[in-house]
Each structure stands twice: as C-alpha cells, then as structure tokens.
Amino acid sequence: MRIDPRVGVVLNLVQIIDEGRARSVLYEASVSELFVPYMEPGNGWNNRAFIDAGEFFAGVGFLKPLKPGLDCPAGATWFDGQTISEDGAPRLTSRLACLFERAPENPAWRHLQGSEVYGRPSRELVLRSAATIGNYDYLLDWRFTPDGALTIAVGATGVIETKSTTMTAAHDAHGGPETGQLVAEGVIGVNHDHYFSYRLDFDVDGTSNSFMLNRMVPQRVDNDPMRKSIWVNQPVVAAREKDAILDIRLDQPSMWMFMNPSVRSSFNYPVAYEVMPGATAKSILSTDDPVQRIGAFSEHQFWVTPYNEAERYAAGTYPTSSDANDGLAVWTKANRTIENTDIVGWYTLGFHHITRAEDWPVMPTMWNEFAIRPFHFFNKNPVLDLPKSLADH
Ligand SMILES: [Cu+2]
C-alpha cells in the first residue's frame, strides 16, 4: 500500500496466500477520479462541477488526517503520507490511512445439522482513509474478508453545498425550488451527483486476463408438464473495449468476471474474480454539456481497457479547463482488443443527491459499496477452517 498525493490510497500487489502459495489478484487498485456536478445554472453556480482528484490535489492533498477513536479504533495501525506543498516540496502528513481488524458479529458460514449449529465467525480487515474536499468528507474503505472478497465502500458525510433564499417554507408538497430542497430557514441544499471512478488493474493468477460476461438467458422448456421456462448461463468473453462498457440491467442479468484463460481450477474452469456491482447512479446530463464531457466516465457503471501506463485518471491527466480529449470515454473509442492480455477495470460508484433536512447542518454518513470475490479461484469454500472463536484469531 502507498499513499499517492493525487488519488490517495493505492493498493499494490494484492495477493492471497492459498495453501502456502501467493496468488495474485490485483496488480494495482485505487480511486482514479471524482466528479461532483451541481444542478444549478447561472452565474456563480454554473462552474460548480468538480473533478476533485485532478483539480484539487496540488498543494492541498486529497486525504486529510484521521482521528483516533472517531475514524478508526485508537489501536489501529497508522500510515503517514507525502503530499506536495504549493512550492512543489514534499510534505509529510501523519495518519492519512489506518488499518484495523473488526468482528462484524456475522457468521462466515453456518449450518444447522441435526440439532447442532456449526459455523465460524467472520472478521474484517479494514484499510480506511478520509478525503475532505471543500465542504464534503468521504470515508474511503477497502474491507478484506477471509473468504477472499474485497468490499470497496464510500461513506459520504460533511456539509452539503447550499445557497441562500428568502424562503422559509416550501410552497407545497410539490413546490419549493426545482434545483434543491429547503433544509433550514433561508437555506437551500442544491441538487448534485457524486461519482467515484475506481481503477482496478486485475492480475488474476498472472497478467494475461480476459473479461467475461456470464449471461443468464431465459429458455423455454418443451414437453415438461411441471415447467415452461428456466434460465441458462451463457458465458461470453469480451473481445474489445466496446463489448465491456456496461451498466446493470435487471432484465438482462449477467455476472462480470476477470478470468485467466490459461489457469484452470480442479474442475477445468478458468480461475476468476467476479465484480459484484452495488446500487449506483449514472449521469443523466447531456453528453454535450461541457462539464459532462470532462466527467464522461460517469456515463457508465463499468469499463475495461487494455493496460496503458499513461491511462491512470478516468477524466484525463489534466482535467482542469480541459477540452475533454483525454479520459475513459476518449480512450475506449479506439475499441482496442482486451482479450487475454493485461487489462484494467474501471468501476463507477455514484449517487444522485437530493438533499433533505436530515442532511443539515452536517450529513449523517451514507455508505455506498461494491465488491470483488473469487469465482472458481479456489476449489472449495476457503473459510471452512477459520478459527472457531474470535478469541482464537
Ligand atoms: Cu451529496
């Protein structure tokens, strides 16, 4: 793990020790960019569409120090990090990330057999940092569990952006301003979105990986008095970038997997890691909106690109005053091949935010998350033999 002045915590060489053998999952993973457009036109507001990592890292630093006992347990392991001062000199800042273990009081598995309940308690290793960008605070978690899953979570808190008004009450249930909500007398919380692009450079048991959609397709059943339909799985390997620009579709379900076609499980499946999307938002702004052109990564939930050293930031390397000629939406127009090579996944975690009175004067932390987990990576449940009690850990 390292702390980067632009994108914060970067995980490097994420591996699992599997029966004494180190197996690679991710070469590198981090936040890549943030995009927070406000929904208020007019002078003083029409420029409020923040590309937070690319615009604000210089001189300030993306992460801010964590507070023991509030952000992380006092006994956590703490990490200092370098940021850049305005004259370009490195500056050491304490407690920019913390690492701690917690017992979520959930069984890793359990089963009632006869009159006996068998099972193992789970635990979590949490790597946490906090970004304060202007008015907002974001808690940024990487949560490892012994079953090989990694949950990536964003907790949004802090103070919402507001504008003043002469209003002291909404006109009626449907009324009030269209571009926000009255959250206190004379205070409007302005509507906006939050988008986080996560860059996930998978190396599942090696660098040459493919991206596979395992589609669930309905099928009619003939000549069966009990059934008329089932669904079957139909795996498709994405050959090019445009085959892997994705959004969750409830009516066309599929599982998204990074797999290594050359490494097989005991049952001859390619070893894989699944990306498990969470609830998310995608931008509904016009694609010709100048701010949306720069934050164009927010148009989709998932993208896959071939590894390119120069492609690290979803809105481009220099987003400030950019003419939108760099970033995910531009790179993927080339529709490069992504099969059996070094590939990178880009997940957009987003949410629309219509503010409410409860978000004032400071917003209760709201968590959004997604996860990755092994799929035919192990040959059986990897947490069968966890210690029987947390005290044995
Ligand atoms: Cu918000």
CSV table of C-alpha atoms and ligand atoms in Angstrom, one decimal:
chain,number,residue,atom,x,y,z
A,1,MET,CA,0.0,0.0,0.0
A,2,ARG,CA,1.2,3.5,-0.7
A,3,ILE,CA,-0.3,7.0,-0.5
A,4,ASP,CA,-0.4,9.0,-3.7
A,5,PRO,CA,-0.9,12.8,-3.5
A,6,ARG,CA,-3.4,12.7,-6.2
A,7,VAL,CA,-5.6,9.7,-5.7
A,8,GLY,CA,-4.9,8.7,-2.1
A,9,VAL,CA,-4.5,5.1,-1.0
A,10,VAL,CA,-3.2,2.8,-3.7
A,11,LEU,CA,-3.2,-0.9,-3.2
A,12,ASN,CA,-0.3,-2.7,-4.9
A,13,LEU,CA,0.1,-6.5,-5.5
A,14,VAL,CA,-3.0,-7.7,-3.7
A,15,GLN,CA,-2.4,-11.4,-3.2
A,16,ILE,CA,-3.9,-14.3,-1.4
A,17,ILE,CA,-1.9,-17.0,0.4
A,18,ASP,CA,-3.5,-20.2,-0.8
A,19,GLU,CA,-2.1,-23.2,1.0
A,20,GLY,CA,1.3,-21.5,1.3
A,21,ARG,CA,1.3,-20.2,-2.3
A,22,ALA,CA,1.0,-16.5,-3.0
A,23,ARG,CA,-1.6,-16.0,-5.8
A,24,SER,CA,-2.1,-12.6,-7.5
A,25,VAL,CA,-5.5,-10.9,-7.7
A,26,LEU,CA,-4.8,-7.2,-8.3
A,27,TYR,CA,-1.7,-5.5,-9.6
A,28,GLU,CA,-2.9,-2.1,-8.5
A,29,ALA,CA,-6.2,-0.5,-7.3
A,30,SER,CA,-7.2,3.0,-6.3
A,31,VAL,CA,-9.7,5.7,-6.7
A,32,SER,CA,-9.0,7.3,-10.1
A,33,GLU,CA,-11.2,10.4,-10.2
A,34,LEU,CA,-14.3,12.1,-8.6
A,35,PHE,CA,-16.9,14.1,-10.4
A,36,VAL,CA,-19.4,16.2,-8.5
A,37,PRO,CA,-21.7,18.3,-10.8
A,38,TYR,CA,-24.2,20.6,-9.2
A,39,MET,CA,-27.6,21.1,-10.8
A,40,GLU,CA,-27.9,24.9,-10.6
A,41,PRO,CA,-27.3,27.1,-13.7
A,42,GLY,CA,-26.5,30.7,-13.5
A,43,ASN,CA,-23.5,32.9,-12.5
A,44,GLY,CA,-21.6,31.6,-9.5
A,45,TRP,CA,-23.0,28.1,-9.9
A,46,ASN,CA,-22.6,27.0,-13.5
A,47,ASN,CA,-18.9,26.3,-12.8
A,48,ARG,CA,-19.6,24.1,-9.8
A,49,ALA,CA,-18.9,20.7,-11.3
A,50,PHE,CA,-15.8,19.4,-9.5
A,51,ILE,CA,-13.3,16.9,-10.8
A,52,ASP,CA,-11.9,16.5,-7.4
A,53,ALA,CA,-8.8,14.4,-7.7
A,54,GLY,CA,-7.5,16.0,-10.9
A,55,GLU,CA,-8.3,19.6,-9.9
A,56,PHE,CA,-7.6,19.8,-6.2
A,57,PHE,CA,-4.7,17.6,-5.3
A,58,ALA,CA,-1.9,20.1,-5.9
A,59,GLY,CA,-0.9,21.9,-2.8
A,60,VAL,CA,-3.7,20.6,-0.7
A,61,GLY,CA,-3.6,16.8,-0.8
A,62,PHE,CA,-6.6,14.6,-1.4
A,63,LEU,CA,-6.5,12.9,2.0
A,64,LYS,CA,-6.7,14.5,5.4
A,65,PRO,CA,-5.5,13.1,8.8
A,66,LEU,CA,-7.7,10.6,10.5
A,67,LYS,CA,-8.8,11.0,14.1
A,68,PRO,CA,-8.2,8.0,16.5
A,69,GLY,CA,-11.3,6.9,18.3
A,70,LEU,CA,-13.6,8.5,15.7
A,71,ASP,CA,-12.4,7.5,12.3
A,72,CYS,CA,-10.6,4.3,13.3
A,73,PRO,CA,-10.0,2.5,16.6
A,74,ALA,CA,-7.3,4.1,18.7
A,75,GLY,CA,-5.3,0.8,18.5
A,76,ALA,CA,-5.2,0.8,14.7
A,77,THR,CA,-2.0,0.8,12.6
A,78,TRP,CA,-1.5,4.3,11.1
A,79,PHE,CA,0.2,5.3,7.9
A,80,ASP,CA,1.8,8.7,7.2
A,81,GLY,CA,1.9,10.0,3.7
A,82,GLN,CA,3.6,12.5,1.4
A,83,THR,CA,1.7,15.4,-0.1
A,84,ILE,CA,3.0,18.3,-2.1
A,85,SER,CA,3.2,21.8,-0.8
A,86,GLU,CA,2.4,24.7,-3.2
A,87,ASP,CA,6.1,25.3,-3.9
A,88,GLY,CA,6.4,21.7,-5.0
A,89,ALA,CA,8.3,20.4,-1.9
A,90,PRO,CA,7.2,17.1,-0.4
A,91,ARG,CA,5.4,17.4,3.0
A,92,LEU,CA,4.9,14.5,5.4
A,93,THR,CA,1.4,14.3,6.9
A,94,SER,CA,0.6,11.9,9.8
A,95,ARG,CA,-2.3,9.4,9.9
A,96,LEU,CA,-3.5,9.6,6.3
A,97,ALA,CA,-4.7,6.0,6.5
A,98,CYS,CA,-5.4,3.4,9.1
A,99,LEU,CA,-5.6,-0.4,9.2
A,100,PHE,CA,-7.7,-2.3,11.8
A,101,GLU,CA,-9.5,-5.6,12.2
A,102,ARG,CA,-13.0,-5.8,13.4
A,103,ALA,CA,-15.5,-8.6,14.1
A,104,PRO,CA,-18.8,-7.7,12.4
A,105,GLU,CA,-20.6,-10.4,14.5
A,106,ASN,CA,-21.6,-12.2,11.3
A,107,PRO,CA,-21.0,-15.9,10.6
A,108,ALA,CA,-18.6,-16.6,7.7
A,109,TRP,CA,-20.8,-19.6,7.3
A,110,ARG,CA,-23.2,-21.6,9.4
A,111,HIS,CA,-25.4,-24.6,9.1
A,112,LEU,CA,-27.9,-26.5,11.3
A,113,GLN,CA,-27.2,-30.2,11.1
A,114,GLY,CA,-29.5,-32.3,13.2
A,115,SER,CA,-29.8,-30.4,16.5
A,116,GLU,CA,-26.3,-28.8,16.2
A,117,VAL,CA,-25.4,-25.4,14.7
A,118,TYR,CA,-22.0,-25.5,13.0
A,119,GLY,CA,-20.2,-22.4,11.8
A,120,ARG,CA,-17.3,-19.9,12.0
A,121,PRO,CA,-17.4,-16.3,13.0
A,122,SER,CA,-16.1,-13.8,10.3
A,123,ARG,CA,-13.9,-10.9,10.7
A,124,GLU,CA,-12.8,-8.0,8.5
A,125,LEU,CA,-9.5,-6.2,7.8
A,126,VAL,CA,-10.4,-2.5,7.1
A,127,LEU,CA,-8.0,-0.1,5.3
A,128,ARG,CA,-9.5,3.3,5.7
A,129,SER,CA,-8.7,6.9,4.6
A,130,ALA,CA,-10.7,10.1,4.6
A,131,ALA,CA,-10.8,12.8,1.9
A,132,THR,CA,-12.1,16.2,2.8
A,133,ILE,CA,-12.7,18.1,-0.4
A,134,GLY,CA,-14.2,21.5,0.1
A,135,ASN,CA,-17.4,21.1,2.1
A,136,TYR,CA,-17.6,17.3,1.8
A,137,ASP,CA,-16.0,14.4,3.7
A,138,TYR,CA,-15.6,11.0,2.2
A,139,LEU,CA,-14.6,7.9,4.1
A,140,LEU,CA,-12.8,5.5,1.7
A,141,ASP,CA,-12.7,1.8,2.8
A,142,TRP,CA,-11.1,-1.3,1.4
A,143,ARG,CA,-12.5,-4.2,3.5
A,144,PHE,CA,-10.8,-7.6,3.2
A,145,THR,CA,-12.6,-10.7,4.4
A,146,PRO,CA,-11.1,-14.2,4.8
A,147,ASP,CA,-13.3,-15.6,2.0
A,148,GLY,CA,-11.2,-13.7,-0.5
A,149,ALA,CA,-13.7,-10.9,-1.1
A,150,LEU,CA,-12.8,-7.3,-1.1
A,151,THR,CA,-15.5,-4.7,-0.4
A,152,ILE,CA,-14.9,-1.2,-1.6
A,153,ALA,CA,-17.0,1.4,0.2
A,154,VAL,CA,-17.5,5.2,0.2
A,155,GLY,CA,-19.1,6.9,3.2
A,156,ALA,CA,-20.3,10.4,2.3
A,157,THR,CA,-20.6,12.9,5.2
A,158,GLY,CA,-19.7,16.6,5.9
A,159,VAL,CA,-21.6,19.7,4.9
A,160,ILE,CA,-23.8,20.0,1.8
A,161,GLU,CA,-23.4,22.9,-0.6
A,162,THR,CA,-26.1,25.5,0.0
A,163,LYS,CA,-27.4,28.7,-1.4
A,164,SER,CA,-29.4,31.3,0.5
A,165,THR,CA,-33.0,32.1,-0.2
A,166,THR,CA,-35.7,34.4,1.2
A,167,MET,CA,-38.0,31.3,1.5
A,168,THR,CA,-38.7,29.9,5.0
A,169,ALA,CA,-41.0,27.1,3.9
A,170,ALA,CA,-41.7,25.1,0.7
A,171,HIS,CA,-44.6,26.4,-1.3
A,172,ASP,CA,-46.4,23.0,-1.0
A,173,ALA,CA,-45.6,19.3,-1.2
A,174,HIS,CA,-44.6,19.5,-4.8
A,175,GLY,CA,-43.3,23.0,-4.7
A,176,GLY,CA,-40.2,24.7,-3.5
A,177,PRO,CA,-37.2,25.1,-5.7
A,178,GLU,CA,-36.6,22.6,-8.5
A,179,THR,CA,-32.9,22.7,-8.1
A,180,GLY,CA,-32.7,21.8,-4.4
A,181,GLN,CA,-34.6,21.4,-1.1
A,182,LEU,CA,-35.1,23.8,1.7
A,183,VAL,CA,-33.1,22.3,4.5
A,184,ALA,CA,-33.3,25.2,7.0
A,185,GLU,CA,-34.9,28.6,7.0
A,186,GLY,CA,-33.4,30.6,4.2
A,187,VAL,CA,-31.1,27.7,3.2
A,188,ILE,CA,-31.4,25.6,0.0
A,189,GLY,CA,-29.3,22.4,-0.3
A,190,VAL,CA,-28.5,22.3,-4.0
A,191,ASN,CA,-29.1,19.1,-6.0
A,192,HIS,CA,-26.0,17.3,-7.2
A,193,ASP,CA,-24.3,14.0,-8.1
A,194,HIS,CA,-21.3,12.2,-6.7
A,195,TYR,CA,-19.3,9.9,-9.0
A,196,PHE,CA,-16.2,7.9,-8.0
A,197,SER,CA,-14.2,6.1,-10.6
A,198,TYR,CA,-12.2,3.1,-9.2
A,199,ARG,CA,-9.3,1.8,-11.3
A,200,LEU,CA,-8.9,-1.9,-10.7
A,201,ASP,CA,-5.8,-3.4,-12.5
A,202,PHE,CA,-6.6,-7.1,-12.2
A,203,ASP,CA,-3.9,-9.7,-12.5
A,204,VAL,CA,-5.8,-12.9,-11.7
A,205,ASP,CA,-3.1,-15.5,-11.3
A,206,GLY,CA,-0.9,-13.6,-13.8
A,207,THR,CA,-1.1,-10.6,-16.1
A,208,SER,CA,-2.9,-12.1,-19.1
A,209,ASN,CA,-6.6,-11.9,-18.2
A,210,SER,CA,-9.9,-11.7,-20.1
A,211,PHE,CA,-13.1,-10.1,-19.2
A,212,MET,CA,-16.1,-12.4,-19.3
A,213,LEU,CA,-19.8,-11.8,-19.1
A,214,ASN,CA,-21.7,-14.8,-17.8
A,215,ARG,CA,-25.1,-14.1,-19.1
A,216,MET,CA,-28.3,-15.5,-17.7
A,217,VAL,CA,-30.6,-16.2,-20.6
A,218,PRO,CA,-34.3,-17.4,-20.4
A,219,GLN,CA,-35.0,-20.6,-22.2
A,220,ARG,CA,-38.4,-22.2,-23.0
A,221,VAL,CA,-38.9,-25.8,-21.8
A,222,ASP,CA,-40.9,-28.1,-24.0
A,223,ASN,CA,-42.7,-31.3,-23.1
A,224,ASP,CA,-42.3,-30.9,-19.3
A,225,PRO,CA,-45.6,-30.9,-17.5
A,226,MET,CA,-44.0,-29.1,-14.5
A,227,ARG,CA,-42.1,-26.3,-16.2
A,228,LYS,CA,-42.4,-23.9,-19.1
A,229,SER,CA,-39.1,-22.0,-18.6
A,230,ILE,CA,-35.8,-21.8,-16.9
A,231,TRP,CA,-32.7,-19.6,-17.4
A,232,VAL,CA,-29.3,-20.9,-18.5
A,233,ASN,CA,-25.8,-19.4,-18.3
A,234,GLN,CA,-24.1,-18.3,-21.5
A,235,PRO,CA,-20.5,-17.1,-20.9
A,236,VAL,CA,-19.2,-14.5,-23.5
A,237,VAL,CA,-15.7,-13.2,-23.5
A,238,ALA,CA,-15.5,-9.5,-24.3
A,239,ALA,CA,-13.1,-9.2,-27.3
A,240,ARG,CA,-12.9,-5.4,-27.4
A,241,GLU,CA,-13.4,-2.4,-25.2
A,242,LYS,CA,-16.9,-1.6,-26.5
A,243,ASP,CA,-18.1,-5.1,-25.6
A,244,ALA,CA,-17.3,-4.3,-21.9
A,245,ILE,CA,-18.9,-0.8,-21.5
A,246,LEU,CA,-21.6,-1.9,-19.0
A,247,ASP,CA,-24.5,-0.9,-16.8
A,248,ILE,CA,-26.5,-3.1,-14.6
A,249,ARG,CA,-29.6,-4.4,-16.4
A,250,LEU,CA,-32.2,-6.1,-14.2
A,251,ASP,CA,-33.9,-7.5,-17.4
A,252,GLN,CA,-30.6,-8.8,-18.9
A,253,PRO,CA,-28.7,-10.1,-15.9
A,254,SER,CA,-25.0,-11.1,-16.2
A,255,MET,CA,-22.0,-11.7,-14.0
A,256,TRP,CA,-18.9,-9.7,-14.7
A,257,MET,CA,-15.6,-11.6,-14.3
A,258,PHE,CA,-11.9,-11.1,-14.8
A,259,MET,CA,-10.5,-14.5,-15.6
A,260,ASN,CA,-7.3,-16.1,-16.6
A,261,PRO,CA,-7.9,-18.4,-19.6
A,262,SER,CA,-4.6,-20.2,-19.1
A,263,VAL,CA,-5.1,-21.2,-15.4
A,264,ARG,CA,-7.7,-23.7,-14.6
A,265,SER,CA,-9.4,-24.8,-11.4
A,266,SER,CA,-9.6,-28.5,-10.5
A,267,PHE,CA,-12.8,-28.6,-12.4
A,268,ASN,CA,-11.3,-27.0,-15.5
A,269,TYR,CA,-12.9,-23.6,-15.1
A,270,PRO,CA,-10.7,-20.6,-15.7
A,271,VAL,CA,-9.8,-19.1,-12.4
A,272,ALA,CA,-11.7,-15.8,-12.0
A,273,TYR,CA,-12.6,-12.8,-9.8
A,274,GLU,CA,-16.1,-11.5,-10.1
A,275,VAL,CA,-17.0,-7.8,-9.9
A,276,MET,CA,-20.2,-7.5,-7.9
A,277,PRO,CA,-21.8,-4.2,-8.7
A,278,GLY,CA,-23.7,-2.3,-6.0
A,279,ALA,CA,-26.5,0.1,-6.4
A,280,THR,CA,-25.2,3.1,-8.4
A,281,ALA,CA,-26.2,6.1,-10.4
A,282,LYS,CA,-25.1,7.1,-13.9
A,283,SER,CA,-25.1,10.6,-15.2
A,284,ILE,CA,-28.2,11.8,-17.0
A,285,LEU,CA,-26.7,15.1,-18.1
A,286,SER,CA,-26.4,15.8,-21.8
A,287,THR,CA,-23.2,14.4,-23.4
A,288,ASP,CA,-22.5,17.8,-24.9
A,289,ASP,CA,-22.7,19.6,-21.5
A,290,PRO,CA,-19.1,21.0,-21.1
A,291,VAL,CA,-18.8,19.6,-17.5
A,292,GLN,CA,-20.2,16.2,-18.5
A,293,ARG,CA,-17.7,15.9,-21.4
A,294,ILE,CA,-14.9,16.1,-18.8
A,295,GLY,CA,-16.7,13.8,-16.3
A,296,ALA,CA,-17.8,11.4,-19.1
A,297,PHE,CA,-16.7,8.3,-17.2
A,298,SER,CA,-19.9,8.8,-15.2
A,299,GLU,CA,-22.0,7.7,-18.3
A,300,HIS,CA,-21.4,4.0,-17.5
A,301,GLN,CA,-21.0,1.8,-14.4
A,302,PHE,CA,-18.2,-0.3,-15.8
A,303,TRP,CA,-15.4,0.0,-18.4
A,304,VAL,CA,-12.5,-2.3,-19.4
A,305,THR,CA,-9.3,-1.1,-21.1
A,306,PRO,CA,-6.0,-2.7,-22.0
A,307,TYR,CA,-3.3,-1.7,-19.6
A,308,ASN,CA,-1.6,1.5,-20.7
A,309,GLU,CA,0.9,3.3,-18.4
A,310,ALA,CA,-0.4,6.7,-19.5
A,311,GLU,CA,-4.1,5.9,-18.7
A,312,ARG,CA,-4.4,6.3,-14.9
A,313,TYR,CA,-7.1,9.0,-14.5
A,314,ALA,CA,-10.7,8.5,-15.7
A,315,ALA,CA,-11.2,12.2,-16.6
A,316,GLY,CA,-7.7,12.5,-18.1
A,317,THR,CA,-4.4,13.6,-16.7
A,318,TYR,CA,-5.1,17.4,-16.8
A,319,PRO,CA,-8.9,17.8,-16.4
A,320,THR,CA,-8.8,21.5,-15.3
A,321,SER,CA,-10.0,23.6,-18.3
A,322,SER,CA,-9.6,20.5,-20.4
A,323,ASP,CA,-11.3,20.2,-23.8
A,324,ALA,CA,-12.2,16.7,-22.9
A,325,ASN,CA,-9.7,15.0,-25.2
A,326,ASP,CA,-8.5,12.6,-22.6
A,327,GLY,CA,-10.1,10.0,-20.3
A,328,LEU,CA,-12.0,6.8,-20.4
A,329,ALA,CA,-14.7,7.9,-22.9
A,330,VAL,CA,-12.0,9.0,-25.3
A,331,TRP,CA,-9.6,6.1,-24.9
A,332,THR,CA,-12.3,3.5,-25.4
A,333,LYS,CA,-13.4,5.0,-28.8
A,334,ALA,CA,-10.4,3.1,-30.3
A,335,ASN,CA,-12.2,-0.1,-29.3
A,336,ARG,CA,-8.9,-1.9,-28.6
A,337,THR,CA,-8.7,-5.6,-28.0
A,338,ILE,CA,-8.9,-6.7,-24.4
A,339,GLU,CA,-8.8,-10.4,-24.7
A,340,ASN,CA,-6.0,-12.5,-23.0
A,341,THR,CA,-3.9,-9.5,-22.2
A,342,ASP,CA,-3.2,-7.1,-19.3
A,343,ILE,CA,-6.5,-5.4,-18.7
A,344,VAL,CA,-7.9,-2.8,-16.3
A,345,GLY,CA,-11.4,-2.5,-14.9
A,346,TRP,CA,-13.0,0.9,-14.1
A,347,TYR,CA,-16.0,0.9,-11.8
A,348,THR,CA,-18.2,4.0,-11.3
A,349,LEU,CA,-19.7,4.2,-7.9
A,350,GLY,CA,-22.2,7.0,-8.0
A,351,PHE,CA,-25.3,8.5,-6.3
A,352,HIS,CA,-27.7,11.3,-7.1
A,353,HIS,CA,-28.2,13.6,-4.1
A,354,ILE,CA,-31.5,15.4,-3.5
A,355,THR,CA,-30.8,16.9,-0.1
A,356,ARG,CA,-33.1,16.6,2.9
A,357,ALA,CA,-33.5,18.4,6.3
A,358,GLU,CA,-31.7,15.4,7.9
A,359,ASP,CA,-28.5,16.3,5.9
A,360,TRP,CA,-28.3,19.7,7.8
A,361,PRO,CA,-26.2,21.1,9.4
A,362,VAL,CA,-23.9,18.1,8.8
A,363,MET,CA,-24.9,15.0,6.9
A,364,PRO,CA,-25.2,11.5,8.5
A,365,THR,CA,-22.7,9.2,6.9
A,366,MET,CA,-24.2,7.4,3.9
A,367,TRP,CA,-22.4,4.3,2.6
A,368,ASN,CA,-22.3,3.0,-0.9
A,369,GLU,CA,-20.3,0.0,-1.9
A,370,PHE,CA,-19.4,-2.7,-4.4
A,371,ALA,CA,-17.2,-5.8,-4.1
A,372,ILE,CA,-15.0,-8.3,-5.9
A,373,ARG,CA,-14.9,-12.0,-4.9
A,374,PRO,CA,-13.3,-15.2,-6.1
A,375,PHE,CA,-15.1,-17.4,-8.6
A,376,HIS,CA,-13.7,-20.8,-9.3
A,377,PHE,CA,-10.5,-19.3,-7.9
A,378,PHE,CA,-10.5,-21.8,-5.1
A,379,ASN,CA,-11.6,-25.4,-5.4
A,380,LYS,CA,-13.8,-25.2,-2.3
A,381,ASN,CA,-15.1,-22.8,0.4
A,382,PRO,CA,-11.9,-21.1,1.6
A,383,VAL,CA,-13.2,-20.3,5.1
A,384,LEU,CA,-14.2,-23.8,6.2
A,385,ASP,CA,-11.4,-23.9,8.7
A,386,LEU,CA,-11.4,-20.5,10.2
A,387,PRO,CA,-10.8,-20.4,14.0
A,388,LYS,CA,-13.9,-21.5,15.9
A,389,SER,CA,-14.0,-18.4,18.0
A,390,LEU,CA,-12.7,-14.8,17.5
A,391,ALA,CA,-10.6,-15.2,20.7
A,392,ASP,CA,-8.5,-17.8,18.7
A,393,HIS,CA,-7.7,-15.4,15.9
B,1,CU,CU,-24.1,15.0,-1.8
